[in-house]
Amino acid sequence: MIAVVGAGLMGAATAWQLARQGHEVTLVEAYDIGHKYGSSHGSSRIYRRAYADPLYVRLTGEARELWQELEHDTGAQLLRLTGGLDFGRARDPEGIADILAAAAVPHELLTAAEAADRWPQFRFDGPVLHHPDAGTVDADTTVAAAVRRAAELGAHVLTGVRVTGADIRDDGRVELRTDGPAVVADTVVIASGAWLPQLAAPLGISEPLPPLRVTQQQVFHFRRRDPSATWPVFVHKDELSLYGLPSGTDGGLFPALKVAQHDEGTPTTADTRTGAIDPASRDKVTAWVERTLPGLDPKPVAEASCLYTTTPDEDFVLDRTGPFVVVSPCSGHGAKFTPLIGAMAADLAQGRAEPHPRFALNR
């Protein structure tokens, strides 16, 4: 039996992959499915191919195929394509265009004037990269659909059960200590996100983890002046590093755009986060929206917080040590890879693959 600890995006996808391959699976979640205490909630996350790194460009393509497979298997629409823009001097649109060209990913490099003609709701001051294979992922629906399908395929789902530690028995199996029923497994997949730093030692994970930094991030939703306008997702980097995407239901009843900083989160832990919005971040994002996105009313209509768990190199953690598979943390850019990370974790749990060196614990 394979136990999966944590039913966020990565844990849910891992349980789905294992169950559809016929394995006995127990998925253990400390809260309800779809809770808002970690990193996997909300109706809108970015999917994009544009990375300044050939590895992630390749992985986004593999993830796209598995998004389609997950949608087909669950009957849920999870990925919506809108196209994507990358701009800002520090974002280096020309450099990313070269990487996409080498990977044969469709794209076009536009001047500021050409981009403004196409998307008048933006103000551009330099080259703009556009690639059509970008859009949004519904995190809430993904978690619910993957967990539901895993259960339909025979997975045992335990909610409201917190894992507090583990013991390796004489027969080599792992007995998870919980505040509910004990769980005994041959292999345990740890997909606990921001709880990983405090859970690794009680579980007895022998391989040291990379340094992990947990931060609370803020996101803000702005009303669209023209509800019928088509908005691509975007990444901008200059004096600030920001991203934006259609809000989905998170922005309220009227069409809105979600805009947030990728950097400058507030250090915290999974259990001590306050959920209070940082007014300095609100002011920075609002001022940037007012300068750069004339298609939005620059007064937030909704705001929320979530957690990042970040490695120093912002690469994932996806490795096996003894009977434990450690999945993620995803450094604030993992949602787009959800079904692929689930597949990679399932392969590690079955001993069918070696970890990618970039994602190894001992890197």
mmCIF file of C-alpha atoms in Angstrom:
data_model
loop_
_atom_site.group_PDB
_atom_site.id
_atom_site.type_symbol
_atom_site.label_atom_id
_atom_site.label_comp_id
_atom_site.label_asym_id
_atom_site.label_seq_id
_atom_site.Cartn_x
_atom_site.Cartn_y
_atom_site.Cartn_z
ATOM 1 C CA MET A 1 0.000 0.000 0.000
ATOM 2 C CA ILE A 2 1.161 3.540 -0.784
ATOM 3 C CA ALA A 3 0.137 6.377 1.529
ATOM 4 C CA VAL A 4 0.039 9.971 0.313
ATOM 5 C CA VAL A 5 0.253 12.678 2.988
ATOM 6 C CA GLY A 6 -1.385 15.915 1.877
ATOM 7 C CA ALA A 7 -4.296 16.368 -0.537
ATOM 8 C CA GLY A 8 -3.295 19.629 -2.137
ATOM 9 C CA LEU A 9 -2.596 19.801 -5.855
ATOM 10 C CA MET A 10 0.448 17.521 -5.816
ATOM 11 C CA GLY A 11 -0.882 14.973 -3.344
ATOM 12 C CA ALA A 12 -4.238 14.763 -5.116
ATOM 13 C CA ALA A 13 -2.536 14.275 -8.489
ATOM 14 C CA THR A 14 -0.223 11.605 -7.054
ATOM 15 C CA ALA A 15 -3.149 9.687 -5.541
ATOM 16 C CA TRP A 16 -5.002 9.881 -8.877
ATOM 17 C CA GLN A 17 -1.999 8.580 -10.806
ATOM 18 C CA LEU A 18 -1.396 5.699 -8.384
ATOM 19 C CA ALA A 19 -5.067 4.693 -8.190
ATOM 20 C CA ARG A 20 -5.508 4.679 -11.965
ATOM 21 C CA GLN A 21 -2.496 2.363 -12.194
ATOM 22 C CA GLY A 22 -4.235 -0.082 -9.867
ATOM 23 C CA HIS A 23 -2.340 0.540 -6.633
ATOM 24 C CA GLU A 24 -3.811 0.445 -3.155
ATOM 25 C CA VAL A 25 -3.678 4.067 -1.997
ATOM 26 C CA THR A 26 -4.545 5.912 1.202
ATOM 27 C CA LEU A 27 -4.682 9.712 0.926
ATOM 28 C CA VAL A 28 -4.369 11.487 4.282
ATOM 29 C CA GLU A 29 -5.397 15.158 4.643
ATOM 30 C CA ALA A 30 -5.280 17.151 7.882
ATOM 31 C CA TYR A 31 -8.179 19.395 6.832
ATOM 32 C CA ASP A 32 -11.096 19.099 4.424
ATOM 33 C CA ILE A 33 -10.473 18.567 0.718
ATOM 34 C CA GLY A 34 -10.054 21.989 -0.890
ATOM 35 C CA HIS A 35 -9.155 23.869 2.295
ATOM 36 C CA LYS A 36 -7.595 27.349 2.091
ATOM 37 C CA TYR A 37 -4.755 27.005 4.619
ATOM 38 C CA GLY A 38 -1.950 26.110 2.209
ATOM 39 C CA SER A 39 -0.912 26.686 -1.394
ATOM 40 C CA SER A 40 -3.486 24.804 -3.486
ATOM 41 C CA HIS A 41 -6.718 26.785 -3.280
ATOM 42 C CA GLY A 42 -8.330 29.250 -5.639
ATOM 43 C CA SER A 43 -9.947 29.194 -9.048
ATOM 44 C CA SER A 44 -7.112 30.719 -11.054
ATOM 45 C CA ARG A 45 -3.439 29.762 -11.489
ATOM 46 C CA ILE A 46 -1.151 30.379 -14.441
ATOM 47 C CA TYR A 47 -0.292 27.781 -17.050
ATOM 48 C CA ARG A 48 2.449 28.966 -19.438
ATOM 49 C CA ARG A 49 5.291 27.666 -21.599
ATOM 50 C CA ALA A 50 7.531 30.744 -21.300
ATOM 51 C CA TYR A 51 10.520 30.039 -19.053
ATOM 52 C CA ALA A 52 14.097 31.245 -19.208
ATOM 53 C CA ASP A 53 15.094 27.609 -18.669
ATOM 54 C CA PRO A 54 14.882 24.812 -21.278
ATOM 55 C CA LEU A 55 14.113 22.184 -18.610
ATOM 56 C CA TYR A 56 10.913 23.881 -17.525
ATOM 57 C CA VAL A 57 9.896 24.628 -21.104
ATOM 58 C CA ARG A 58 10.097 20.891 -21.809
ATOM 59 C CA LEU A 59 8.211 20.005 -18.641
ATOM 60 C CA THR A 60 5.390 22.441 -19.415
ATOM 61 C CA GLY A 61 4.818 20.589 -22.677
ATOM 62 C CA GLU A 62 4.698 17.234 -20.874
ATOM 63 C CA ALA A 63 2.341 18.732 -18.296
ATOM 64 C CA ARG A 64 -0.008 19.999 -21.030
ATOM 65 C CA GLU A 65 -0.526 16.435 -22.300
ATOM 66 C CA LEU A 66 -1.299 15.216 -18.788
ATOM 67 C CA TRP A 67 -3.724 18.083 -18.136
ATOM 68 C CA GLN A 68 -5.695 16.796 -21.110
ATOM 69 C CA GLU A 69 -5.524 13.266 -19.705
ATOM 70 C CA LEU A 70 -6.721 14.414 -16.274
ATOM 71 C CA GLU A 71 -9.592 16.352 -17.848
ATOM 72 C CA HIS A 72 -10.623 13.346 -19.906
ATOM 73 C CA ASP A 73 -10.448 10.984 -16.929
ATOM 74 C CA THR A 74 -12.400 13.246 -14.558
ATOM 75 C CA GLY A 75 -14.778 14.975 -16.985
ATOM 76 C CA ALA A 76 -13.793 18.364 -15.520
ATOM 77 C CA GLN A 77 -12.560 21.416 -17.431
ATOM 78 C CA LEU A 78 -9.384 22.455 -15.659
ATOM 79 C CA LEU A 79 -7.218 24.294 -18.205
ATOM 80 C CA ARG A 80 -8.383 27.321 -20.200
ATOM 81 C CA LEU A 81 -6.076 28.855 -22.797
ATOM 82 C CA THR A 82 -5.876 32.643 -23.093
ATOM 83 C CA GLY A 83 -2.386 33.193 -24.491
ATOM 84 C CA GLY A 84 0.408 34.715 -22.436
ATOM 85 C CA LEU A 85 2.621 37.819 -22.438
ATOM 86 C CA ASP A 86 6.100 38.365 -20.999
ATOM 87 C CA PHE A 87 7.449 41.895 -20.749
ATOM 88 C CA GLY A 88 9.649 44.169 -18.683
ATOM 89 C CA ARG A 89 13.405 44.777 -19.026
ATOM 90 C CA ALA A 90 14.411 42.218 -16.380
ATOM 91 C CA ARG A 91 12.094 39.588 -17.873
ATOM 92 C CA ASP A 92 14.224 39.456 -21.058
ATOM 93 C CA PRO A 93 11.511 38.690 -23.651
ATOM 94 C CA GLU A 94 14.137 38.308 -26.408
ATOM 95 C CA GLY A 95 16.075 35.695 -24.433
ATOM 96 C CA ILE A 96 12.959 33.690 -23.633
ATOM 97 C CA ALA A 97 11.937 33.886 -27.304
ATOM 98 C CA ASP A 98 15.250 32.235 -28.254
ATOM 99 C CA ILE A 99 14.620 29.412 -25.756
ATOM 100 C CA LEU A 100 11.077 28.859 -27.035
ATOM 101 C CA ALA A 101 12.362 28.838 -30.612
ATOM 102 C CA ALA A 102 14.909 26.139 -29.735
ATOM 103 C CA ALA A 103 12.086 24.056 -28.253
ATOM 104 C CA ALA A 104 9.770 24.668 -31.247
ATOM 105 C CA VAL A 105 7.170 26.351 -29.015
ATOM 106 C CA PRO A 106 4.966 28.766 -31.025
ATOM 107 C CA HIS A 107 5.545 32.392 -30.076
ATOM 108 C CA GLU A 108 6.046 35.878 -31.490
ATOM 109 C CA LEU A 109 8.177 38.806 -30.387
ATOM 110 C CA LEU A 110 6.402 42.153 -30.735
ATOM 111 C CA THR A 111 7.408 45.781 -30.359
ATOM 112 C CA ALA A 112 5.699 47.820 -27.654
ATOM 113 C CA ALA A 113 3.565 49.553 -30.291
ATOM 114 C CA GLU A 114 2.526 46.293 -31.944
ATOM 115 C CA ALA A 115 1.571 44.780 -28.591
ATOM 116 C CA ALA A 116 -0.360 47.892 -27.526
ATOM 117 C CA ASP A 117 -2.392 47.775 -30.751
ATOM 118 C CA ARG A 118 -3.398 44.199 -29.943
ATOM 119 C CA TRP A 119 -3.890 44.651 -26.174
ATOM 120 C CA PRO A 120 -4.790 48.312 -25.509
ATOM 121 C CA GLN A 121 -5.600 47.444 -21.896
ATOM 122 C CA PHE A 122 -1.804 47.300 -21.277
ATOM 123 C CA ARG A 123 0.944 49.926 -21.446
ATOM 124 C CA PHE A 124 4.253 48.543 -22.731
ATOM 125 C CA ASP A 125 7.652 50.245 -22.796
ATOM 126 C CA GLY A 126 9.709 47.555 -24.508
ATOM 127 C CA PRO A 127 9.522 44.289 -26.453
ATOM 128 C CA VAL A 128 6.724 41.870 -25.630
ATOM 129 C CA LEU A 129 6.767 38.107 -26.020
ATOM 130 C CA HIS A 130 3.446 36.459 -26.837
ATOM 131 C CA HIS A 131 2.882 32.712 -26.829
ATOM 132 C CA PRO A 132 -0.569 31.226 -27.428
ATOM 133 C CA ASP A 133 -0.142 28.078 -25.297
ATOM 134 C CA ALA A 134 -0.785 29.782 -21.964
ATOM 135 C CA GLY A 135 -3.808 30.264 -19.770
ATOM 136 C CA THR A 136 -5.329 29.459 -16.408
ATOM 137 C CA VAL A 137 -5.725 26.369 -14.265
ATOM 138 C CA ASP A 138 -8.567 26.001 -11.761
ATOM 139 C CA ALA A 139 -6.814 24.742 -8.616
ATOM 140 C CA ASP A 140 -9.971 24.156 -6.565
ATOM 141 C CA THR A 141 -11.614 22.097 -9.293
ATOM 142 C CA THR A 142 -8.387 20.194 -9.964
ATOM 143 C CA VAL A 143 -8.008 19.087 -6.344
ATOM 144 C CA ALA A 144 -11.675 18.096 -6.082
ATOM 145 C CA ALA A 145 -11.670 16.222 -9.407
ATOM 146 C CA ALA A 146 -8.417 14.338 -8.761
ATOM 147 C CA VAL A 147 -9.444 13.264 -5.259
ATOM 148 C CA ARG A 148 -12.913 12.239 -6.442
ATOM 149 C CA ARG A 149 -11.504 10.194 -9.302
ATOM 150 C CA ALA A 150 -8.882 8.546 -7.081
ATOM 151 C CA ALA A 151 -11.649 7.520 -4.676
ATOM 152 C CA GLU A 152 -13.749 6.165 -7.559
ATOM 153 C CA LEU A 153 -10.752 4.054 -8.525
ATOM 154 C CA GLY A 154 -10.464 2.625 -5.026
ATOM 155 C CA ALA A 155 -8.294 5.064 -3.061
ATOM 156 C CA HIS A 156 -9.094 5.434 0.631
ATOM 157 C CA VAL A 157 -9.399 9.130 1.537
ATOM 158 C CA LEU A 158 -8.945 10.200 5.171
ATOM 159 C CA THR A 159 -9.816 13.829 5.929
ATOM 160 C CA GLY A 160 -9.391 15.685 9.212
ATOM 161 C CA VAL A 161 -6.511 13.348 10.090
ATOM 162 C CA ARG A 162 -3.150 14.957 10.886
ATOM 163 C CA VAL A 163 0.079 13.002 10.526
ATOM 164 C CA THR A 164 2.383 13.655 13.484
ATOM 165 C CA GLY A 165 5.237 11.207 12.876
ATOM 166 C CA ALA A 166 6.249 7.808 11.600
ATOM 167 C CA ASP A 167 7.965 4.604 12.688
ATOM 168 C CA ILE A 168 9.658 2.111 10.396
ATOM 169 C CA ARG A 169 8.658 -1.380 11.496
ATOM 170 C CA ASP A 170 10.840 -4.481 11.529
ATOM 171 C CA ASP A 171 9.247 -5.633 8.257
ATOM 172 C CA GLY A 172 10.334 -2.384 6.575
ATOM 173 C CA ARG A 173 6.845 -0.915 6.350
ATOM 174 C CA VAL A 174 6.077 2.555 7.656
ATOM 175 C CA GLU A 175 3.500 3.159 10.367
ATOM 176 C CA LEU A 176 2.265 6.729 10.278
ATOM 177 C CA ARG A 177 1.352 8.213 13.632
ATOM 178 C CA THR A 178 -1.764 10.368 13.351
ATOM 179 C CA ASP A 179 -4.365 11.991 15.571
ATOM 180 C CA GLY A 180 -6.793 9.449 14.095
ATOM 181 C CA PRO A 181 -6.361 5.910 12.796
ATOM 182 C CA ALA A 182 -2.867 4.534 12.276
ATOM 183 C CA VAL A 183 -1.851 4.057 8.645
ATOM 184 C CA VAL A 184 0.647 1.365 7.637
ATOM 185 C CA ALA A 185 2.217 1.608 4.189
ATOM 186 C CA ASP A 186 5.022 0.154 2.128
ATOM 187 C CA THR A 187 5.846 3.607 0.761
ATOM 188 C CA VAL A 188 4.827 7.083 1.928
ATOM 189 C CA VAL A 189 4.593 10.080 -0.405
ATOM 190 C CA ILE A 190 5.010 13.339 1.518
ATOM 191 C CA ALA A 191 3.168 16.095 -0.363
ATOM 192 C CA SER A 192 2.610 18.388 2.595
ATOM 193 C CA GLY A 193 3.709 21.673 1.010
ATOM 194 C CA ALA A 194 4.380 24.372 3.582
ATOM 195 C CA TRP A 195 4.103 21.798 6.381
ATOM 196 C CA LEU A 196 7.129 19.873 5.062
ATOM 197 C CA PRO A 197 9.794 21.794 7.051
ATOM 198 C CA GLN A 198 8.125 20.901 10.358
ATOM 199 C CA LEU A 199 7.080 17.376 9.368
ATOM 200 C CA ALA A 200 10.334 15.996 7.956
ATOM 201 C CA ALA A 201 12.054 15.344 11.311
ATOM 202 C CA PRO A 202 9.061 13.647 13.046
ATOM 203 C CA LEU A 203 8.672 11.400 10.004
ATOM 204 C CA GLY A 204 12.300 10.365 10.260
ATOM 205 C CA ILE A 205 13.343 11.475 6.774
ATOM 206 C CA SER A 206 17.074 10.856 6.904
ATOM 207 C CA GLU A 207 18.184 12.771 3.811
ATOM 208 C CA PRO A 208 18.594 16.494 4.600
ATOM 209 C CA LEU A 209 16.148 18.790 2.842
ATOM 210 C CA PRO A 210 17.337 21.821 0.883
ATOM 211 C CA PRO A 211 16.803 25.040 2.849
ATOM 212 C CA LEU A 212 13.103 25.877 2.628
ATOM 213 C CA ARG A 213 11.607 29.332 3.066
ATOM 214 C CA VAL A 214 7.868 29.599 3.762
ATOM 215 C CA THR A 215 6.286 32.952 2.973
ATOM 216 C CA GLN A 216 2.801 34.383 2.924
ATOM 217 C CA GLN A 217 1.980 35.960 -0.440
ATOM 218 C CA GLN A 218 -0.827 38.364 -1.262
ATOM 219 C CA VAL A 219 -2.986 38.413 -4.386
ATOM 220 C CA PHE A 220 -5.310 41.226 -5.486
ATOM 221 C CA HIS A 221 -8.244 41.273 -7.900
ATOM 222 C CA PHE A 222 -9.115 44.324 -10.015
ATOM 223 C CA ARG A 223 -12.345 44.944 -11.904
ATOM 224 C CA ARG A 224 -12.057 45.030 -15.695
ATOM 225 C CA ARG A 225 -13.289 48.296 -17.218
ATOM 226 C CA ASP A 226 -14.475 46.435 -20.324
ATOM 227 C CA PRO A 227 -15.947 43.092 -19.240
ATOM 228 C CA SER A 228 -15.825 41.808 -22.831
ATOM 229 C CA ALA A 229 -12.097 42.450 -23.318
ATOM 230 C CA THR A 230 -9.888 39.375 -23.708
ATOM 231 C CA TRP A 231 -7.034 39.277 -21.205
ATOM 232 C CA PRO A 232 -3.989 37.053 -21.634
ATOM 233 C CA VAL A 233 -2.039 35.892 -18.619
ATOM 234 C CA PHE A 234 1.218 37.785 -18.131
ATOM 235 C CA VAL A 235 4.541 37.869 -16.320
ATOM 236 C CA HIS A 236 6.329 41.209 -15.859
ATOM 237 C CA LYS A 237 9.698 41.803 -14.288
ATOM 238 C CA ASP A 238 11.445 45.098 -13.772
ATOM 239 C CA GLU A 239 11.671 46.889 -10.447
ATOM 240 C CA LEU A 240 8.925 44.516 -9.316
ATOM 241 C CA SER A 241 8.284 40.907 -10.281
ATOM 242 C CA LEU A 242 4.557 40.474 -10.936
ATOM 243 C CA TYR A 243 2.133 38.163 -12.657
ATOM 244 C CA GLY A 244 -1.495 38.492 -13.696
ATOM 245 C CA LEU A 245 -4.314 36.322 -14.988
ATOM 246 C CA PRO A 246 -8.105 36.243 -15.243
ATOM 247 C CA SER A 247 -9.511 35.884 -11.718
ATOM 248 C CA GLY A 248 -12.147 33.244 -12.256
ATOM 249 C CA THR A 249 -14.626 33.114 -9.382
ATOM 250 C CA ASP A 250 -12.015 34.421 -6.921
ATOM 251 C CA GLY A 251 -12.554 37.976 -8.150
ATOM 252 C CA GLY A 252 -16.277 38.100 -7.394
ATOM 253 C CA LEU A 253 -19.352 38.348 -9.582
ATOM 254 C CA PHE A 254 -17.912 40.660 -12.240
ATOM 255 C CA PRO A 255 -14.949 39.960 -14.561
ATOM 256 C CA ALA A 256 -11.690 40.758 -12.800
ATOM 257 C CA LEU A 257 -7.952 40.256 -13.145
ATOM 258 C CA LYS A 258 -5.729 38.756 -10.452
ATOM 259 C CA VAL A 259 -2.397 40.567 -10.008
ATOM 260 C CA ALA A 260 0.296 39.764 -7.455
ATOM 261 C CA GLN A 261 3.981 39.972 -6.685
ATOM 262 C CA HIS A 262 6.007 36.813 -7.144
ATOM 263 C CA ASP A 263 8.645 38.070 -4.708
ATOM 264 C CA GLU A 264 8.710 39.921 -1.353
ATOM 265 C CA GLY A 265 6.534 37.521 0.641
ATOM 266 C CA THR A 266 6.332 37.704 4.444
ATOM 267 C CA PRO A 267 8.284 34.902 6.214
ATOM 268 C CA THR A 268 5.992 32.638 8.222
ATOM 269 C CA THR A 269 5.178 28.978 8.871
ATOM 270 C CA ALA A 270 2.208 26.903 7.814
ATOM 271 C CA ASP A 271 0.716 27.039 11.308
ATOM 272 C CA THR A 272 1.540 30.654 12.265
ATOM 273 C CA ARG A 273 0.486 32.566 9.146
ATOM 274 C CA THR A 274 -1.897 35.386 9.977
ATOM 275 C CA GLY A 275 -3.752 35.738 6.668
ATOM 276 C CA ALA A 276 -3.537 39.514 7.136
ATOM 277 C CA ILE A 277 -2.822 41.335 3.877
ATOM 278 C CA ASP A 278 0.417 43.310 3.796
ATOM 279 C CA PRO A 279 -0.593 46.932 3.047
ATOM 280 C CA ALA A 280 2.819 47.647 1.515
ATOM 281 C CA SER A 281 2.280 44.923 -1.078
ATOM 282 C CA ARG A 282 -1.239 46.201 -1.770
ATOM 283 C CA ASP A 283 0.119 49.710 -2.347
ATOM 284 C CA LYS A 284 2.904 48.502 -4.675
ATOM 285 C CA VAL A 285 0.619 46.311 -6.759
ATOM 286 C CA THR A 286 -2.135 48.937 -6.940
ATOM 287 C CA ALA A 287 0.317 51.640 -8.043
ATOM 288 C CA TRP A 288 1.746 49.328 -10.701
ATOM 289 C CA VAL A 289 -1.730 48.463 -11.991
ATOM 290 C CA GLU A 290 -2.591 52.149 -12.232
ATOM 291 C CA ARG A 291 0.580 52.825 -14.277
ATOM 292 C CA THR A 292 0.580 49.736 -16.479
ATOM 293 C CA LEU A 293 -2.945 48.328 -16.866
ATOM 294 C CA PRO A 294 -5.348 51.085 -17.943
ATOM 295 C CA GLY A 295 -7.931 48.402 -18.689
ATOM 296 C CA LEU A 296 -8.440 47.872 -14.945
ATOM 297 C CA ASP A 297 -10.018 49.925 -12.207
ATOM 298 C CA PRO A 298 -6.984 50.285 -9.888
ATOM 299 C CA LYS A 299 -8.910 49.609 -6.700
ATOM 300 C CA PRO A 300 -8.875 45.976 -5.538
ATOM 301 C CA VAL A 301 -12.307 44.371 -5.331
ATOM 302 C CA ALA A 302 -10.983 41.253 -3.563
ATOM 303 C CA GLU A 303 -7.747 40.079 -1.973
ATOM 304 C CA ALA A 304 -6.422 36.885 -0.430
ATOM 305 C CA SER A 305 -3.258 35.198 0.794
ATOM 306 C CA CYS A 306 -1.532 31.891 0.132
ATOM 307 C CA LEU A 307 1.782 30.231 0.971
ATOM 308 C CA TYR A 308 4.961 29.751 -1.018
ATOM 309 C CA THR A 309 7.532 27.160 0.055
ATOM 310 C CA THR A 310 10.691 28.125 -1.801
ATOM 311 C CA THR A 311 14.068 26.493 -2.335
ATOM 312 C CA PRO A 312 17.157 28.703 -2.853
ATOM 313 C CA ASP A 313 17.309 27.814 -6.568
ATOM 314 C CA GLU A 314 13.480 27.769 -6.998
ATOM 315 C CA ASP A 315 13.718 24.232 -8.380
ATOM 316 C CA PHE A 316 11.276 21.625 -7.078
ATOM 317 C CA VAL A 317 11.983 18.874 -4.569
ATOM 318 C CA LEU A 318 11.023 15.487 -6.017
ATOM 319 C CA ASP A 319 13.094 12.616 -4.690
ATOM 320 C CA ARG A 320 13.034 9.347 -2.770
ATOM 321 C CA THR A 321 14.858 8.508 0.460
ATOM 322 C CA GLY A 322 14.230 5.064 1.936
ATOM 323 C CA PRO A 323 10.471 4.415 2.029
ATOM 324 C CA PHE A 324 9.652 8.129 1.665
ATOM 325 C CA VAL A 325 9.015 10.108 -1.524
ATOM 326 C CA VAL A 326 9.280 13.860 -0.951
ATOM 327 C CA VAL A 327 7.142 15.835 -3.400
ATOM 328 C CA SER A 328 7.494 19.539 -4.045
ATOM 329 C CA PRO A 329 7.798 22.265 -2.561
ATOM 330 C CA CYS A 330 7.208 24.147 -5.745
ATOM 331 C CA SER A 331 8.658 27.606 -5.062
ATOM 332 C CA GLY A 332 5.534 29.427 -6.211
ATOM 333 C CA HIS A 333 5.455 28.117 -9.795
ATOM 334 C CA GLY A 334 4.353 24.506 -9.531
ATOM 335 C CA ALA A 335 0.599 24.564 -10.110
ATOM 336 C CA LYS A 336 0.967 24.395 -13.905
ATOM 337 C CA PHE A 337 2.886 21.109 -13.543
ATOM 338 C CA THR A 338 0.366 19.404 -11.234
ATOM 339 C CA PRO A 339 -0.493 16.233 -13.213
ATOM 340 C CA LEU A 340 3.127 15.799 -14.317
ATOM 341 C CA ILE A 341 4.454 16.072 -10.754
ATOM 342 C CA GLY A 342 1.814 13.534 -9.736
ATOM 343 C CA ALA A 343 3.062 11.164 -12.438
ATOM 344 C CA MET A 344 6.712 11.672 -11.489
ATOM 345 C CA ALA A 345 5.939 11.106 -7.800
ATOM 346 C CA ALA A 346 3.996 7.941 -8.630
ATOM 347 C CA ASP A 347 6.981 6.625 -10.607
ATOM 348 C CA LEU A 348 9.315 7.314 -7.672
ATOM 349 C CA ALA A 349 6.911 5.608 -5.260
ATOM 350 C CA GLN A 350 6.908 2.497 -7.452
ATOM 351 C CA GLY A 351 10.678 2.483 -7.893
ATOM 352 C CA ARG A 352 10.294 2.974 -11.637
ATOM 353 C CA ALA A 353 12.382 6.127 -12.004
ATOM 354 C CA GLU A 354 15.340 8.033 -10.647
ATOM 355 C CA PRO A 355 14.886 11.640 -9.545
ATOM 356 C CA HIS A 356 15.932 14.401 -11.903
ATOM 357 C CA PRO A 357 19.246 15.786 -10.578
ATOM 358 C CA ARG A 358 17.790 19.296 -10.417
ATOM 359 C CA PHE A 359 15.052 18.042 -8.048
ATOM 360 C CA ALA A 360 17.187 15.805 -5.825
ATOM 361 C CA LEU A 361 17.281 16.233 -2.060
ATOM 362 C CA ASN A 362 21.088 16.276 -1.970
ATOM 363 C CA ARG A 363 21.590 18.811 -4.747
#
